[in-house]
Amino acid sequence: MNNEKILVIGACGQIGVELTLALRKVYGDSNVLATDIRDEHELLNGTGPYMVLDAMDGHAITEVIKKHSITQVYLLAALLSATGEKAPKRAWDINMQSLLQILDISVEQKLHKLYWPSSIAIFGATTPKQNTAQKTIVEPGTVYGISKYAGELWCQYYHNRWGLDVRSLRYPGLISWKGEPGGGTTDYAVDIFYEALKSGKYTCFLQQDTYLPMMYMDDAIRGTIELMESPAEKIKSRMAYNFSAMSFSPKELAAVIQSKIPEFEISYAPDFRQQIANGWPQSIDDAAARNDWGWQHAFDINKMSDSMLQNLKQKLQLV
Ligand code: NAD
């Protein structure tokens, strides 16, 4: 494990910041090279090596892999669901080209492992919405979802054809206090905590009864590393695994926050993201992840809300 040298591409995003910090704890600070197209995130500053790198620049990525003897890559750079709907062709280009390129580079450079995240956005309006199964009807309705599903098939293809050890998870909406959310349809479940503490009120861009699958970032990071650390024979899906922790609606989340901050008020002004959310599952069956490599979540809506409020109070210097 400690001989691994890891390259994180897209390390300054909502997941990248926390995943990089966690990987540095496991593999050693100097063995995890964080990269992004933007300047280093302040939380990464001083924690290990950093450089600017474009996920679309295959030549530069190959050079970095050779120079630093990289053995594993985590490709996190992407345009997310809501941003992708504003620039569909750009989202397709960035999401697909960066993946196809890293799949080729991984084979050429004989990487030990590649991680690339998928999303619940692969599911669409025709998918059964409750306890959505690992294998079911898949007709994604957003360009983001189309790119993720195509990406899953490409990952499986590279595994079958070239023996590439590529692994993936279908993340639900991720809730975190360290990095900022990057333009997804579930961002409300992060924004609501900031506004509850800062102004005591929040206007939600989804309707009150919109149930979506969600996960606290601590669980997502631990699960990601557990998947990557699992023996290869336990990884039975080389598409992405359904990956789940909790499901709730804005109304339910607001009620939990009100139980801790009684004066908190919520109102609703649904926008274009409502339509995206309407096409997604309400809850996810992740039995395959639990059975194959032992996934178990630790945070439910209450524990997550306590942790978010406590950490954000400190971050926003309200204590
Ligand atoms: P994010 O938007 O917060 O971060 C993405 C990062 O990639 C940003 O720091 C951005 O600067 C960087 N980036 C964009 N284009 C780049 C390029 N050309 N070269 C290098 N870096 C580039 O996204 P995130 O929430 O951290 O998501 C990471 C991955 O997880 C994505 O593949 C996303 O689709 C997936 N995912 C996220 C969620 C979620 O709720 N956050 C849910 C499902 C799947």
Short mmCIF file of C-alpha atoms and ligand atoms in Angstrom, two decimals, residues 9-17 35-39 41 50 52-57 61 75-81 83 90 94-95 98 115-121 144 147-148 169-176 179-187 190 214-215 217 280, ligand 1:
data_model
loop_
_atom_site.label_atom_id
_atom_site.label_comp_id
_atom_site.label_asym_id
_atom_site.label_seq_id
_atom_site.Cartn_x
_atom_site.Cartn_y
_atom_site.Cartn_z
CA ILE A 9 -6.97 15.30 -11.05
CA GLY A 10 -9.65 17.84 -10.03
CA ALA A 11 -8.34 18.01 -6.45
CA CYS A 12 -9.77 21.46 -5.62
CA GLY A 13 -13.44 20.49 -5.92
CA GLN A 14 -16.00 19.51 -3.31
CA ILE A 15 -14.79 15.90 -3.24
CA GLY A 16 -11.19 16.45 -4.31
CA VAL A 17 -10.15 18.56 -1.33
CA THR A 35 -3.71 18.81 -9.35
CA ASP A 36 -6.47 20.97 -10.75
CA ILE A 37 -6.97 23.52 -13.49
CA ARG A 38 -7.30 26.24 -10.84
CA ASP A 39 -4.97 27.48 -8.13
CA HIS A 41 -7.42 25.26 -2.63
CA TYR A 50 0.37 20.55 -5.80
CA VAL A 52 -1.86 23.06 -12.06
CA LEU A 53 -2.81 20.39 -14.63
CA ASP A 54 -5.54 20.30 -17.28
CA ALA A 55 -7.52 17.04 -17.33
CA MET A 56 -7.83 17.49 -21.12
CA ASP A 57 -4.07 17.63 -21.69
CA ILE A 61 -0.72 14.05 -17.72
CA LEU A 75 -9.93 11.49 -12.05
CA LEU A 76 -12.43 13.86 -10.42
CA ALA A 77 -12.48 16.74 -12.94
CA ALA A 78 -15.94 17.09 -14.51
CA LEU A 79 -18.77 19.47 -15.28
CA LEU A 80 -21.63 18.56 -12.93
CA SER A 81 -25.36 18.11 -13.59
CA THR A 83 -23.68 23.32 -14.93
CA ARG A 90 -18.86 21.38 -23.30
CA ILE A 94 -14.85 17.58 -20.78
CA ASN A 95 -16.43 14.57 -19.11
CA SER A 98 -10.85 13.41 -19.94
CA TYR A 115 -10.72 5.70 -9.88
CA TRP A 116 -13.40 7.64 -11.72
CA PRO A 117 -16.73 8.55 -10.08
CA SER A 118 -20.15 8.05 -11.62
CA SER A 119 -23.44 9.40 -10.29
CA ILE A 120 -27.09 8.63 -9.60
CA ALA A 121 -27.64 10.93 -12.61
CA TYR A 144 -24.17 14.80 -17.35
CA SER A 147 -21.70 11.12 -20.01
CA LYS A 148 -21.57 9.18 -16.73
CA LEU A 169 -19.11 4.55 -7.45
CA ARG A 170 -22.45 6.14 -8.30
CA TYR A 171 -22.32 8.97 -5.79
CA PRO A 172 -25.61 10.37 -4.53
CA GLY A 173 -25.76 14.07 -3.52
CA LEU A 174 -22.76 14.73 -1.31
CA ILE A 175 -23.02 16.97 1.74
CA SER A 176 -19.86 18.60 3.08
CA GLY A 179 -14.95 22.16 0.00
CA GLU A 180 -17.69 24.09 -1.78
CA PRO A 181 -20.31 22.29 -3.94
CA GLY A 182 -19.57 22.55 -7.65
CA GLY A 183 -22.89 23.08 -9.47
CA GLY A 184 -24.94 19.94 -8.82
CA THR A 185 -28.69 19.46 -8.35
CA THR A 186 -28.26 18.41 -4.71
CA ASP A 187 -26.25 21.52 -3.71
CA VAL A 190 -25.17 22.07 1.60
CA MET A 214 -27.73 11.81 -0.17
CA MET A 215 -24.52 11.00 1.69
CA MET A 217 -18.80 13.45 2.72
CA TRP A 280 -33.57 10.90 -10.51
P1 NAD B 1 -16.45 20.00 -8.34
O1 NAD B 1 -17.07 20.74 -9.49
O2 NAD B 1 -16.61 20.53 -6.97
O3 NAD B 1 -14.91 19.80 -8.61
C1 NAD B 1 -14.40 19.46 -9.88
C2 NAD B 1 -12.99 20.00 -9.94
O4 NAD B 1 -12.48 19.70 -11.24
C3 NAD B 1 -12.91 21.53 -9.75
O5 NAD B 1 -11.97 21.86 -8.77
C4 NAD B 1 -12.49 22.05 -11.12
O6 NAD B 1 -11.64 23.18 -11.06
C5 NAD B 1 -11.76 20.83 -11.68
N1 NAD B 1 -11.71 20.85 -13.13
C6 NAD B 1 -12.68 21.18 -14.01
N2 NAD B 1 -12.21 21.09 -15.26
C7 NAD B 1 -10.92 20.69 -15.16
C8 NAD B 1 -9.90 20.41 -16.11
N3 NAD B 1 -10.11 20.54 -17.42
N4 NAD B 1 -8.70 20.02 -15.64
C9 NAD B 1 -8.45 19.87 -14.32
N5 NAD B 1 -9.39 20.13 -13.37
C10 NAD B 1 -10.61 20.54 -13.80
O7 NAD B 1 -16.99 18.49 -8.43
P2 NAD B 1 -17.06 17.41 -7.26
O8 NAD B 1 -18.37 17.56 -6.60
O9 NAD B 1 -15.83 17.42 -6.45
O10 NAD B 1 -17.13 16.09 -8.15
C11 NAD B 1 -16.01 15.27 -8.44
C12 NAD B 1 -16.50 14.09 -9.24
O11 NAD B 1 -17.51 13.40 -8.50
C13 NAD B 1 -17.11 14.45 -10.60
O12 NAD B 1 -16.81 13.45 -11.53
C14 NAD B 1 -18.59 14.41 -10.30
O13 NAD B 1 -19.31 14.14 -11.45
C15 NAD B 1 -18.70 13.31 -9.28
N6 NAD B 1 -19.91 13.41 -8.46
C16 NAD B 1 -20.07 14.39 -7.54
C17 NAD B 1 -21.23 14.44 -6.77
C18 NAD B 1 -21.47 15.50 -5.72
O14 NAD B 1 -22.53 15.53 -5.08
N7 NAD B 1 -20.52 16.36 -5.44
C19 NAD B 1 -22.25 13.49 -6.97
C20 NAD B 1 -22.07 12.52 -7.95
C21 NAD B 1 -20.88 12.46 -8.68
#
